[in-house]
XYZ file of C-alpha atoms in Angstrom:
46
model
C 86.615 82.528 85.795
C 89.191 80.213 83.981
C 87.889 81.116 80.439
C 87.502 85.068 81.705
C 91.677 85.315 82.986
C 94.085 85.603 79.884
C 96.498 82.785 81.463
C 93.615 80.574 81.803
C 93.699 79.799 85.233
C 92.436 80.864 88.889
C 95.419 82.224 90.765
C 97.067 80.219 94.079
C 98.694 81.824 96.775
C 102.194 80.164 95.973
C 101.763 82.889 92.629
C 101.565 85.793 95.180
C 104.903 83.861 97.377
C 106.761 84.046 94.174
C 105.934 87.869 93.672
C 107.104 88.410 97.225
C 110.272 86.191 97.303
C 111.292 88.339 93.991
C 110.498 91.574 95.371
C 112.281 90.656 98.615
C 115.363 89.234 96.166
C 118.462 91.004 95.458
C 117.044 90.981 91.069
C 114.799 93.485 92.627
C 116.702 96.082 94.359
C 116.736 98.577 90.887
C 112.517 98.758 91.570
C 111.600 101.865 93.282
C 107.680 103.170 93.848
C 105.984 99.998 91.352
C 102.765 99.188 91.813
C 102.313 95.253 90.848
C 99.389 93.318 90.138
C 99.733 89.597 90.413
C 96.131 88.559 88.875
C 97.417 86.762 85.973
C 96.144 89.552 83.394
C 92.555 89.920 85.218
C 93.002 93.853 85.345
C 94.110 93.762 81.728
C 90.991 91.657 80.274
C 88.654 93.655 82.084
């Protein structure tokens, strides 16, 4: 799976945190209706 992800590496749930504690974060308040995919480029290479 390593070799398969473009940033080389399985994700960890403290990847997904960080999404969330941005999204929750004043730098996000300008997003509206986003659909984001935290898979380290998985949807991309496949």
């Amino acid at each position: 799976i390593n070799r398969d992800t473009p940033l080389g590496r399985v994700g960890e749930p403290e990847d997904v945190a960080d999404v969330m504690v941005f999204l929750a974060s004043q730098q996000a308040r300008w997003l509206t209706g986003q659909l984001i995919y935290v898979g380290g480029g998985w949807t991309m290479h496949q």
